[in-house]
Structures are given as structure tokens and as C-alpha cells.
Amino acid sequence: MGHDAANQAGDSPPDVDAVVVGAGFAGLYALHRLRGLGLSVRVFERGEDVGGTWYWNRYPGARCDVESLDYSFSFSDELQQEWSWSERYATQPEILRYLNHVADRFGLRSDITFGTRVVSAVYHEPSAQWVIETDRGHRVTARHAIMAVGNLSVGRVPDFPGLDLFLGQTYHTGDWPTDGVDFTGLRVGVIGTGSSGIQAIPMIARQAAHLTVFQRTPHYTIPAQHHRLDPDWLAAFKQHYADYRRRMRVSRGGLSRDYSERRALETPPPQRHNTYEARWNFGGAEILGSFADLLTDERANSTVAEFVAGKIREIVHDPEVAGRLIPHGYPFGAKRLCVDTDYYETYNRANVALVDVTATPIEAVTPAGIRTSAGEHELDAIVFATGFDAMTGALLAMDVRGRGGLPLTQAWEAGPQTYLGVCVAGFPNLFIITGPGSPSVLSNVVLSIEQHVEWVSDLIEYLRKHDLDWAEARREAQHEWVAHVNDVASRTLFPVGNSWYLGANVPGKPRVFMPYIGGVGRYRAICDRVAAGGYTGFDLGHAGPEEAPVPDAAPVLQPVLHATDAAALADAEGAWG
Ligand SMILES: Cc1cc2nc3c(=O)[nH]c(=O)nc-3n(C[C@H](O)[C@H](O)[C@H](O)COP(=O)(O)OP(=O)(O)OC[C@H]3O[C@@H](n4cnc5c(N)ncnc54)[C@H](O)[C@@H]3O)c2cc1C
């Protein structure tokens, strides 16, 4: 189907300048930005409305774990001035209201087709057009294909034997019923204790008659120390919003978070403890910035791990349960750090039980519940908080084909290879928003989305100004980038975490460290230098018989990386700050 469709693209101009897949933060901003450049755009979204992550993840307790004032768009000062977040970490309904407001305010809905899944995107070489097909029979040609499909948008349910025999209800946190779920009086099982499980468990425990938590890997989680935002404080804060955003853009994680340059191992233990205590009480992932060596030196890392273990023992009354909740076998922060409200306290409730499925594995789902090697747990409902096929799941679920009909699945057989996390050699004019190889999930994702969308639209604008039709990452530049991403990761403790950052939660998925860990400030500096060099590492060309690329002055990336390093070292407040 897809390939034949591409052959029909022919000589006529494309139906639209750009097709955008997805209408979460990324798709909405891509639409707004590209329309602002005068491009015609069509967005396809599988869901029935805007919101992406915040449309699908309606489970009880769902919130952002980056503070609301950071986790929001900065591209429009009017928008950030008129919108008032009510809490330090906004709830899912509030974030969804915000994204609906964005869609309405900028008049975005008219260009979005909802309830429609893109099934294929095939590149037609002679016309340099993408042919996009959907599950509802659309077939649209476009010069550019913008993949705003999300890093965490394809839920994973483990393949337990007997799952279809269960007589109760099952739910995935990432595909929660729009009308919510009432667990009153029910015996509920939650499988999974990552970010979503940790947020949902305390809420479900308060409603259900009984809750059994099935835990494979205990995760580190830090109390959010939530509070409402005082309107007067907020009004004063907004006067400096623009400056605040500027600092976030050159920071390490895209956050206002304060990273200390001190080293844990050079700090006397009582002082170190006080630092951890202060950051624990402040709440959220702030604790990761306590010392500069926490994610590079295992001995430094164990000091914060021990501090958190001490907190778990203090909070959880039953020492045996506390022992099961204490993470082990991987460094603190090397798997996504969770942020919670009352998570450990929940295990002091009489109606909550914790099952360690490493010691007593789940053997099967039965009509009445879940059977582990130690016996059966009778349940009325099962909640899968089992995460996502992260970073590549949604991209590879489509039939994406580049030059010569090469499927993306084949190009990425050994793991995702990208140039700057945004382009793939062999796939001209295909742009991935927060793709593997970009800071993405290791950053404030909204800020990273803005950077990507702006950078991609600048590139598209450059092509138009220079009367060019396509841009394609060069293979050698892509190799250099992948090597750089791996090199930076290997200097930290992250790869030891064996997490979904590596694809370790999906059986058979190639192990590649996917997010770029060099910091969003540094990453931005590299992307800017690539653009300033006339798109270093890209071939740029015309459609038609003279398809050959125009000569590129600066084909390789190495000088850009060196220049960026030198600039970063010269300005300690800069990219690494
Ligand atoms: C519970 C949860 C909490 C999170 N909290 C934070 C946080 O605090 N801070 C942070 O930085 N990040 C957080 N994230 C990450 C979050 O995914 C991003 O911050 C952000 O929402 C991603 O936006 P997006 O537009 O790139 O992708 P998404 O919001 O995932 O949107 C992608 C959209 O594309 C659609 N789509 C995918 N494939 C197709 C297709 N083939 N055809 C049509 N439509 C398709 C999907 O339906 C989806 O609506 C969280 C993620 C989850 C799951």
C-alpha cells in the first residue's frame, strides 16, 4: 500500500507544506509555528482531542513532576502572563485545560483531524514529497513530515498468560477511561511502581477496599511537597518570567533547578546530610542537583542513596516492607527519579499489601485475580502501570519509509540512529520532535519541544529562502552524533540503571542509550552552530531530475562539537550552567 501510494505522488505540488503527526505539546506548537511562517499544515491525532500525554493519562494522581511554571510554553509572553497555574505541580485535568486553552487561543483546531491514526509515511524521491496515509483512508502529500508522536505514548502491557480470562476490569494508566474509574469497595491490583504507579497508588489506596501492589523494581521517589501557588506570589513571579525562561534555556535540564558545583565526596558528612535534608524538604527532583558528582561517581551516589533509604525506613512502619521498598542494584537517579505525594506512607495503611514479584513472580492472570509463585491474589480490577515502549514505540508503529523504500524499522534494527535526535539519514524532510539522541525525557520536555520545533521551522524557512526542497542528515554526521551521545552517556552512571532509557523494559528491544545527556543548554548551542554553519552535516537539495545535493561547505560535525565545548568551558555560566 504505502510504497504504491508514494509512486503516485507525481509531479504536482504537495497537498500541504507539512503534515504533523500528534497534537500534544509538540504537535500544537509545530502547527502554530509553521502556520506563522505561512505554511499550510495538516495535523493528524489518534485521540479525540488535543493534549497527547495529558489526554491519555487520566489516572488518579496524574500530575507533572516538573514544576508547572517550568512545564509550560514559553514562546508567547501573553500566554504565560494570562494563564495562572494553581499548584506547584499541576494535575492532569489542569494541564489538559491549559492545552485546550492553547488550542483555542491560537485557533489551532481547524487544522487538526482527530480520531485518526497515521499508518504510513512514505517518501517519494522524484517529487521530494511525503505521502501520509491514515486508518480512516486519508492520503495526503506533504513536503515535510513532522513526527510529534511522543516519547511515552505507546503503553506496554506485559504478556501474562491468562490475561484475557480475567473476569474483572483491566486498565492501563496511559489509556485511562475519560469518565474516570470508581474503585470504591473493590479489591484492586496495581502492577508496576514507576512514575505512574507511584502517583496512582496512594489515590487508589484511599478509595479501594483493598490494594495489592505488585512490585518488580523499587524506584527512588522523592516527596513533591506540594502546595498551592499564592496569587500574589505568582503575580510578582510573572514580572520576571522572561528572565526565568532565558535561564532555563541554557540550563542543564531545562529547569530552574539549582545545580551545585560542590562534590559530595569533598563535603563533610554532616554538611552533606543537611544538604540532602534541605532538598528533601524542598521536594521534587531538586535533590539530584545537591552535588555535582552524584551521577558520575558511584561512591558519591551511594551517599544520597543511603540518605533516601534512611527516609524510607523512617516513614514505613513495617521494617520488612520498608526493606522491600528500598531500591538496590542501580544508582540513585539512573532510572527516572519519581516525585510523589504520600507514596511510602501508603504502605502503613491496613488495606495495602506489597508483593515483591522478583521473589515471587507472577505466573498467570486467572479469572479471579493474579497468581504468583506464592499463591493467588483475588482481585476485582487490575491496573497496569507498566510504562511505555519509550522513545521509539510510536515512530516504529507506523510504516515509515525513506529513500529506496527503506523502512525505519530496518534503518533502526540495531537501535535508533539519528542526527541531533531530530533527523535520520535516508529520510529527507522527516523531523522527529524530541527524538532519540536529543535531551527529550532527560529534560523539561516542553522546553525541549520548543527548541526542536523552532529549530526545525528555522531549517524549513532556510530551505524555502534558498529555494531548496529537502534537507537530509548525512550518514557520517549521524555516526558522529550517535558516537557523541554514547560517549557522553558512558561518562555517567545512567547506563548502569538498565532502564527504559536503554529500552530495557521491552523484551528484544536493542539496548541503546536514547536520550542525550549533555544538557539542554549545550545541546541548543550545538544545534545553533549547526544552523549557523548553513546546516552542517546535512545535504540540502532540489526535487526532480537534478535531485543531487547542492555542495555543502561543512559536512562533518566534529568541529562544531569542539567549538561548542570550547565555548562551554570558556563560559561556565553558559551551556552547562
Ligand atoms: C504520566 C506522565 C507524566 C509526565 N510528566 C512529565 C513532566 O512532569 N515533565 C516532563 O518534562 N515530561 C513529562 N512527561 C513526558 C511527556 O510525555 C512530555 O512532557 C510531553 O507531554 C510530550 O508531548 P508530545 O507532544 O511530544 O507527545 P505526546 O503528549 O505523547 O503526544 C503525542 C500524540 O501523538 C499521537 N500519536 C502518536 N502516534 C500517532 C499516529 N500514528 N497517528 C496519529 N496520532 C499519533 C498520540 O495519540 C499523542 O496524542 C510525562 C509523561 C507521562 C506519561
XYZ file of C-alpha atoms and ligand atoms in Angstrom:
630
model
C 0.000 0.000 0.000
C 2.424 2.635 1.259
C 5.020 2.154 -1.473
C 2.457 2.225 -4.302
C 0.968 5.363 -2.833
C 4.369 7.007 -2.926
C 4.759 6.135 -6.575
C 1.559 8.050 -7.289
C 2.814 11.314 -5.760
C 3.818 12.500 -9.224
C 4.795 15.978 -10.306
C 2.008 18.020 -8.764
C 2.787 20.205 -5.773
C 2.152 18.631 -2.386
C -1.341 18.919 -0.860
C 0.134 20.698 2.160
C 3.560 22.014 3.091
C 3.695 19.937 6.255
C 1.907 17.079 7.911
C 2.268 16.918 11.684
C 1.512 13.657 13.478
C 0.281 14.164 17.053
C -1.492 17.001 18.882
C 0.227 17.062 22.259
C 2.540 19.897 23.330
C 4.788 19.187 20.323
C 2.154 18.924 17.611
C 0.288 22.012 18.803
C 3.383 24.163 18.833
C 4.607 22.789 15.485
C 1.253 23.697 13.929
C 1.278 27.192 15.398
C 4.867 27.877 14.431
C 4.666 26.542 10.879
C 1.403 28.363 10.227
C 3.155 31.514 11.424
C 5.709 31.004 8.640
C 2.898 30.861 6.119
C 2.960 27.090 5.620
C -0.150 25.022 5.071
C -0.322 22.288 7.693
C -2.496 19.269 8.452
C -2.274 17.579 11.851
C -3.474 14.030 12.459
C -4.156 12.915 16.031
C -5.219 9.453 17.156
C -7.063 10.836 20.203
C -10.422 12.602 20.013
C -8.983 15.894 21.243
C -5.762 17.775 21.916
C -3.433 17.060 24.845
C -1.340 13.990 23.993
C 0.095 12.636 27.254
C -2.427 14.703 29.189
C -5.344 13.470 27.111
C -4.475 9.803 27.645
C -3.039 9.651 31.183
C -6.113 10.420 33.293
C -5.320 8.012 36.119
C -5.923 9.220 39.675
C -2.960 11.227 40.944
C -1.558 12.065 37.471
C 0.496 15.266 37.615
C 3.594 16.723 36.094
C 6.737 16.249 38.143
C 8.473 19.270 36.671
C 7.013 22.371 38.297
C 4.077 23.926 36.410
C 5.833 27.258 35.974
C 8.605 25.430 34.104
C 6.426 22.787 32.475
C 4.518 25.108 30.147
C 5.052 27.006 26.911
C 7.348 29.995 26.931
C 7.009 31.018 23.282
C 4.263 33.553 23.970
C 4.632 36.030 26.793
C 0.909 36.874 26.525
C 0.091 33.207 27.081
C 2.328 32.816 30.117
C 1.041 36.074 31.586
C -2.633 35.268 31.172
C -2.502 31.656 32.391
C -2.290 31.079 36.146
C -1.249 27.707 37.469
C -2.959 26.891 40.732
C -0.450 24.406 42.141
C 3.273 23.854 42.226
C 2.850 20.601 40.247
C -0.290 20.801 38.132
C -2.759 17.934 37.988
C -3.604 16.216 34.712
C -7.004 17.989 34.414
C -5.329 21.375 34.831
C -2.640 20.630 32.214
C -5.310 19.359 29.829
C -7.328 22.573 30.380
C -4.161 24.524 29.603
C -3.558 22.688 26.325
C -7.186 23.204 25.327
C -6.757 26.883 26.086
C -3.624 26.960 23.889
C -5.524 25.256 21.039
C -8.400 27.732 21.283
C -6.318 30.835 21.873
C -4.223 30.228 18.765
C -7.140 28.860 16.736
C -5.436 25.534 16.110
C -8.319 23.072 15.943
C -9.343 23.839 12.350
C -6.152 22.213 11.039
C -6.323 19.097 13.228
C -8.065 15.889 12.221
C -8.863 13.973 15.414
C -9.618 10.308 15.954
C -7.275 9.463 13.085
C -4.121 7.375 13.230
C -1.356 7.794 10.697
C -0.479 4.322 9.474
C 2.233 5.119 6.956
C 4.563 7.864 5.790
C 6.433 7.078 2.595
C 8.997 9.302 0.858
C 8.622 9.774 -2.869
C 12.098 10.647 -4.143
C 11.441 12.312 -7.525
C 8.996 14.835 -6.082
C 10.635 15.058 -2.632
C 7.231 14.593 -1.026
C 5.962 12.527 1.867
C 2.824 10.509 1.280
C 0.885 10.124 4.503
C -1.937 7.625 4.915
C -4.314 7.192 7.815
C -6.525 4.450 9.203
C -9.547 6.460 8.009
C -8.499 6.486 4.397
C -6.828 9.885 4.107
C -3.934 10.178 1.704
C -2.084 13.464 1.879
C 1.162 14.542 0.244
C 3.429 16.937 2.101
C 6.868 18.452 1.648
C 7.698 17.917 5.322
C 6.672 15.240 7.808
C 6.840 16.329 11.446
C 6.670 13.437 13.863
C 5.286 14.834 17.117
C 4.197 11.374 18.233
C 5.536 11.490 21.804
C 8.214 9.622 23.699
C 5.789 7.981 26.078
C 2.650 7.435 24.058
C 2.575 3.692 23.382
C 1.576 1.807 26.514
C 3.018 -1.580 27.330
C 1.099 -4.431 28.931
C 3.203 -7.477 29.772
C 2.101 -10.620 28.072
C 0.900 -12.545 31.144
C -0.682 -15.906 30.389
C -4.423 -15.913 31.091
C -4.857 -12.136 30.793
C -7.911 -12.492 28.566
C -9.556 -14.859 31.095
C -9.695 -12.286 33.915
C -13.328 -11.623 34.892
C -12.748 -8.163 36.380
C -11.788 -4.894 34.698
C -8.276 -4.041 33.478
C -6.839 -0.571 32.886
C -3.565 0.918 31.647
C -2.578 4.212 33.271
C -1.665 5.577 29.828
C -5.096 4.864 28.341
C -7.414 5.736 31.197
C -11.199 5.958 30.657
C -12.311 9.561 30.045
C -15.011 9.314 32.701
C -12.629 8.007 35.365
C -12.947 4.801 37.378
C -14.623 4.294 40.743
C -12.720 1.709 42.813
C -14.945 2.051 45.887
C -15.408 -1.320 47.577
C -13.149 -3.130 45.087
C -10.063 -5.285 45.511
C -7.538 -3.716 43.183
C -4.135 -4.875 41.984
C -1.599 -2.380 40.613
C 1.262 -3.830 38.587
C 4.250 -1.522 38.295
C 5.894 1.009 40.556
C 7.424 3.557 38.157
C 6.296 7.192 37.934
C 2.653 6.439 37.084
C 2.249 3.663 39.678
C 3.831 5.828 42.356
C 1.356 8.628 41.620
C -1.691 6.369 41.344
C -1.106 4.000 44.287
C -1.818 6.484 47.140
C -5.019 7.672 45.436
C -6.334 4.189 44.662
C -5.492 3.018 48.199
C -7.767 5.718 49.621
C -10.727 4.540 47.558
C -10.402 0.779 47.168
C -11.422 -1.812 49.743
C -8.016 -3.408 49.313
C -4.982 -2.676 47.178
C -2.242 -5.145 46.278
C 0.858 -3.601 44.717
C 2.943 -5.916 42.540
C 6.469 -4.523 42.502
C 9.326 -5.787 40.361
C 11.807 -2.931 40.752
C 11.551 -0.428 43.583
C 12.111 3.108 42.270
C 13.531 6.080 44.045
C 10.875 8.658 44.725
C 11.038 11.999 46.486
C 8.079 13.761 48.089
C 6.719 16.589 45.945
C 5.990 18.808 48.963
C 3.080 20.181 47.007
C 1.469 23.477 47.693
C -0.937 25.838 46.052
C 0.582 28.879 44.385
C -0.304 32.086 46.147
C -1.813 34.543 43.611
C 0.234 37.495 44.909
C 3.448 35.491 44.756
C 2.522 34.367 41.246
C 1.840 37.918 40.059
C 5.257 39.018 41.356
C 6.922 35.981 39.764
C 5.387 36.736 36.369
C 7.117 40.080 36.200
C 10.384 38.185 35.782
C 9.057 35.262 33.760
C 11.030 36.148 30.636
C 14.370 36.176 32.509
C 13.491 32.959 34.246
C 12.797 31.281 30.904
C 16.080 32.555 29.497
C 17.972 30.848 32.321
C 16.073 27.609 31.780
C 17.072 27.550 28.105
C 20.794 27.462 28.897
C 20.490 25.180 31.918
C 21.359 21.509 32.102
C 17.876 20.015 32.381
C 15.748 22.861 31.090
C 14.664 23.625 34.628
C 15.025 26.443 37.054
C 16.598 23.856 39.394
C 19.726 24.813 41.226
C 22.694 22.528 40.461
C 25.503 22.725 42.959
C 29.072 22.653 41.709
C 30.250 21.132 45.039
C 31.196 17.474 45.213
C 29.552 15.093 47.684
C 32.804 13.279 48.415
C 34.566 16.522 49.301
C 31.795 17.640 51.652
C 31.934 16.618 55.332
C 29.207 14.038 56.095
C 27.125 16.200 58.488
C 27.027 19.054 55.975
C 26.203 16.605 53.187
C 23.344 15.200 55.236
C 21.989 18.699 55.884
C 22.054 19.439 52.157
C 20.050 16.284 51.398
C 17.647 17.042 54.236
C 17.052 20.582 52.953
C 16.451 19.378 49.397
C 14.183 16.529 50.573
C 12.111 19.087 52.476
C 12.057 21.411 49.488
C 10.668 18.496 47.469
C 10.843 17.126 43.941
C 13.809 16.113 41.853
C 15.816 19.055 43.259
C 17.800 16.574 45.353
C 19.604 15.364 42.198
C 21.313 18.748 41.961
C 22.690 18.560 45.522
C 26.212 17.743 44.344
C 27.999 17.686 41.011
C 29.352 14.123 41.328
C 26.129 12.256 42.165
C 25.632 10.942 38.648
C 29.269 10.372 37.787
C 30.784 8.695 40.866
C 29.254 5.595 42.467
C 30.657 6.401 45.894
C 29.115 9.874 45.803
C 25.894 8.353 44.531
C 25.719 5.894 47.425
C 25.664 8.797 49.919
C 22.347 10.079 48.550
C 21.035 6.518 48.097
C 21.708 5.830 51.791
C 20.024 9.071 52.791
C 16.856 8.121 50.912
C 16.954 4.556 52.278
C 17.048 6.091 55.770
C 13.954 8.147 54.955
C 12.085 5.050 53.750
C 12.934 3.228 56.991
C 11.732 6.231 58.990
C 8.402 6.535 57.153
C 7.390 2.895 56.653
C 6.441 1.255 59.973
C 6.987 -2.384 58.993
C 10.767 -2.877 58.594
C 10.267 -5.792 56.246
C 8.038 -3.749 53.896
C 10.498 -0.845 54.131
C 13.277 -3.233 53.109
C 11.352 -4.288 50.022
C 10.736 -0.659 49.030
C 14.397 0.373 49.226
C 15.873 0.428 45.731
C 19.015 -1.586 45.151
C 21.273 -2.699 42.338
C 21.310 0.601 40.397
C 22.478 4.128 41.157
C 20.149 6.811 42.524
C 18.811 8.869 39.595
C 19.951 6.427 36.902
C 16.342 5.409 36.381
C 13.820 8.213 36.118
C 13.504 9.790 39.561
C 9.887 9.815 40.685
C 8.095 12.524 42.615
C 5.210 11.552 44.873
C 2.673 12.543 47.450
C 2.315 10.091 50.365
C 3.772 7.144 48.471
C 5.753 5.497 51.277
C 3.086 6.480 53.862
C 0.544 4.469 51.838
C 2.286 1.224 52.873
C 1.321 1.944 56.505
C -2.354 1.544 55.609
C -4.113 -1.644 56.728
C -5.729 -2.111 53.280
C -2.440 -2.125 51.309
C -0.150 -5.093 50.632
C 3.152 -5.115 48.740
C 4.141 -8.172 46.720
C 7.727 -8.457 45.513
C 7.406 -10.189 42.148
C 11.140 -10.696 41.885
C 10.927 -13.077 44.876
C 7.511 -14.499 43.940
C 6.995 -13.962 40.192
C 3.602 -13.529 38.570
C 2.812 -16.853 36.924
C -0.541 -16.035 35.388
C -3.614 -13.894 35.445
C -6.548 -16.106 36.460
C -10.304 -15.460 36.128
C -10.283 -14.368 39.787
C -7.048 -12.415 40.033
C -3.293 -12.835 39.819
C -1.360 -15.981 40.690
C 2.233 -15.626 41.839
C 4.568 -18.472 42.740
C 3.407 -17.951 46.355
C -0.361 -18.167 45.710
C -3.390 -16.383 44.285
C -4.473 -12.776 44.959
C -8.193 -12.319 44.340
C -8.932 -9.055 42.557
C -11.868 -7.152 41.034
C -9.676 -4.820 38.941
C -6.105 -4.761 37.652
C -4.272 -1.523 36.861
C -1.270 -1.804 34.584
C 1.188 0.932 35.484
C 3.690 -0.850 33.296
C 5.006 2.085 31.308
C 5.659 2.631 27.654
C 7.564 1.464 24.635
C 9.580 4.625 25.168
C 11.044 6.972 22.584
C 10.730 4.761 19.509
C 7.396 2.961 20.082
C 5.086 5.422 18.318
C 7.502 6.043 15.434
C 8.031 2.385 14.692
C 4.309 1.616 14.983
C 3.880 3.459 11.670
C 5.188 2.206 8.341
C 7.779 4.933 7.755
C 9.862 4.532 4.599
C 12.654 6.734 3.335
C 14.819 6.717 0.216
C 14.654 3.497 -1.780
C 11.639 2.417 0.286
C 13.881 1.706 3.282
C 11.689 1.061 6.337
C 12.616 2.947 9.507
C 12.315 -0.353 11.362
C 15.177 -1.634 9.216
C 17.275 1.532 9.479
C 16.937 1.238 13.275
C 17.311 -2.532 13.526
C 20.299 -2.126 15.832
C 18.697 0.721 17.761
C 17.706 4.277 16.886
C 20.294 6.274 14.916
C 19.636 9.975 14.428
C 21.435 13.185 13.701
C 20.850 15.583 16.628
C 17.875 13.450 17.671
C 15.777 15.162 15.034
C 16.691 13.749 11.593
C 17.586 10.364 10.148
C 19.958 9.721 7.233
C 17.928 8.334 4.327
C 14.727 10.111 5.453
C 14.809 13.647 3.981
C 12.462 16.250 5.472
C 11.357 13.885 8.222
C 11.678 15.688 11.547
C 11.249 13.981 14.895
C 10.326 16.237 17.795
C 12.350 15.156 20.852
C 13.582 12.017 19.127
C 16.156 9.541 20.443
C 19.534 11.268 20.603
C 18.075 14.553 21.906
C 17.706 15.606 25.574
C 13.973 14.704 25.466
C 12.972 12.721 28.548
C 16.061 13.787 30.499
C 14.909 17.371 30.354
C 11.888 19.544 30.881
C 10.257 18.080 27.790
C 8.157 21.160 26.993
C 11.271 23.298 26.772
C 12.958 20.701 24.569
C 9.872 20.584 22.357
C 10.010 24.341 21.890
C 13.691 24.211 20.974
C 13.128 21.415 18.449
C 10.076 22.981 16.840
C 11.841 26.322 16.485
C 14.997 24.750 15.110
C 13.062 22.625 12.601
C 10.952 25.568 11.451
C 14.112 27.648 11.001
C 15.531 24.865 8.845
C 12.347 24.723 6.768
C 12.452 28.502 6.416
C 16.084 28.281 5.297
C 15.172 25.758 2.606
C 12.375 27.995 1.339
C 14.540 31.098 1.295
C 17.235 29.280 -0.663
C 14.731 27.694 -2.988
C 15.643 24.202 -1.830
C 13.255 21.297 -1.405
C 14.842 18.944 1.024
C 17.336 18.518 3.842
C 18.769 15.140 4.782
C 21.186 14.202 7.547
C 24.471 12.848 6.210
C 25.352 9.369 7.332
C 28.791 10.403 8.616
C 27.318 13.267 10.658
C 24.782 10.833 12.089
C 27.586 8.419 13.066
C 29.443 11.229 14.763
C 26.346 12.316 16.671
C 25.470 8.781 17.821
C 29.074 8.316 18.964
C 28.926 11.614 20.840
C 25.613 10.695 22.565
C 27.085 7.363 23.662
C 30.354 8.931 24.745
C 28.613 11.487 26.982
C 26.338 8.804 28.474
C 29.253 6.476 29.169
C 30.856 9.131 31.357
C 27.883 8.954 33.737
C 26.142 6.310 35.821
C 22.992 6.399 33.654
C 23.724 3.334 31.501
C 24.134 1.270 34.707
C 20.456 1.907 35.501
C 19.225 -0.651 32.953
C 16.125 1.459 32.475
C 13.657 2.360 29.753
C 16.187 4.997 28.707
C 18.005 1.976 27.266
C 14.915 0.147 26.078
C 15.475 -2.412 28.845
C 11.751 -2.656 29.701
C 10.791 -4.076 26.301
C 11.878 -7.662 25.619
C 14.018 -7.900 22.486
C 14.454 -4.111 22.071
C 18.058 -3.190 21.149
C 19.968 -1.610 24.038
C 20.957 1.913 23.036
C 21.111 4.799 25.478
C 18.489 7.011 23.834
C 18.361 10.434 25.472
C 21.222 12.936 25.027
C 22.642 13.688 28.416
C 24.969 16.578 27.589
C 22.481 19.174 28.847
C 19.844 21.211 27.045
C 21.973 24.371 27.051
C 24.854 22.626 25.402
C 22.576 20.789 23.008
C 20.964 24.070 21.992
C 24.416 25.589 21.411
C 25.367 22.665 19.140
C 22.119 22.924 17.149
C 22.588 26.676 16.778
C 26.124 26.196 15.468
C 24.897 23.575 13.015
C 22.330 26.098 11.710
C 24.817 28.981 11.661
C 27.145 26.849 9.512
C 24.458 26.534 6.818
C 23.229 23.241 8.331
C 26.462 21.425 8.924
C 26.119 17.693 8.450
C 23.118 17.962 6.125
C 22.733 17.509 2.411
C 20.305 20.062 1.001
C 18.815 19.653 -2.443
C 16.181 20.162 -5.118
C 13.398 17.840 -6.174
C 13.321 16.467 -9.680
C 15.992 15.245 -12.074
C 18.707 17.453 -10.565
C 17.987 15.744 -7.240
C 21.661 15.753 -6.315
C 22.502 17.765 -3.234
C 23.952 21.224 -3.546
C 27.544 21.379 -2.264
C 27.798 21.624 1.488
C 30.625 23.690 2.943
C 30.823 21.909 6.279
C 29.884 18.263 6.009
C 31.066 16.942 9.365
C 30.124 17.649 12.925
C 33.408 17.300 14.805
C 34.432 20.984 14.520
C 31.008 22.020 15.824
C 31.362 19.781 18.877
C 34.864 21.094 19.573
C 33.772 24.700 19.153
C 30.798 24.168 21.451
C 32.975 22.506 24.081
C 35.429 25.367 23.968
C 32.618 27.904 24.261
C 31.068 25.995 27.143
C 34.360 25.800 29.008
C 35.029 29.471 28.441
C 31.660 30.378 29.864
C 30.951 28.318 32.937
C 27.618 30.062 33.339
C 26.707 29.102 29.794
C 25.645 25.854 28.299
C 26.403 23.683 31.316
C 25.026 26.076 33.939
C 2.155 10.466 33.222
C 3.217 11.279 32.590
C 3.733 12.377 33.246
C 4.717 13.157 32.647
N 5.217 14.215 33.329
C 6.195 14.958 32.773
C 6.765 16.059 33.470
O 6.407 16.370 34.587
N 7.757 16.737 32.875
C 8.206 16.428 31.634
O 9.111 17.111 31.139
N 7.666 15.416 30.935
C 6.688 14.670 31.478
N 6.161 13.618 30.785
C 6.594 13.362 29.409
C 5.512 13.898 28.430
O 5.206 12.869 27.560
C 6.025 15.145 27.721
O 6.305 16.136 28.682
C 5.054 15.793 26.714
O 3.730 15.789 27.131
C 5.213 15.155 25.366
O 4.487 15.875 24.421
P 4.477 15.391 22.907
O 3.541 16.281 22.208
O 5.859 15.270 22.424
O 3.942 13.909 22.964
P 2.525 13.355 23.487
O 1.957 14.256 24.504
O 2.742 11.943 23.846
O 1.625 13.462 22.206
C 1.817 12.640 21.102
C 0.487 12.442 20.432
O 0.719 11.783 19.192
C -0.359 10.930 18.954
N 0.089 9.898 18.025
C 1.107 9.014 18.172
N 1.215 8.233 17.080
C 0.246 8.641 16.231
C -0.152 8.223 14.937
N 0.469 7.228 14.286
N -1.196 8.868 14.347
C -1.853 9.885 14.985
N -1.527 10.305 16.210
C -0.482 9.693 16.834
C -0.708 10.361 20.310
O -2.065 9.937 20.341
C -0.458 11.561 21.215
O -1.657 12.243 21.483
C 5.193 12.816 31.363
C 4.694 11.686 30.720
C 3.725 10.928 31.322
C 3.213 9.718 30.597
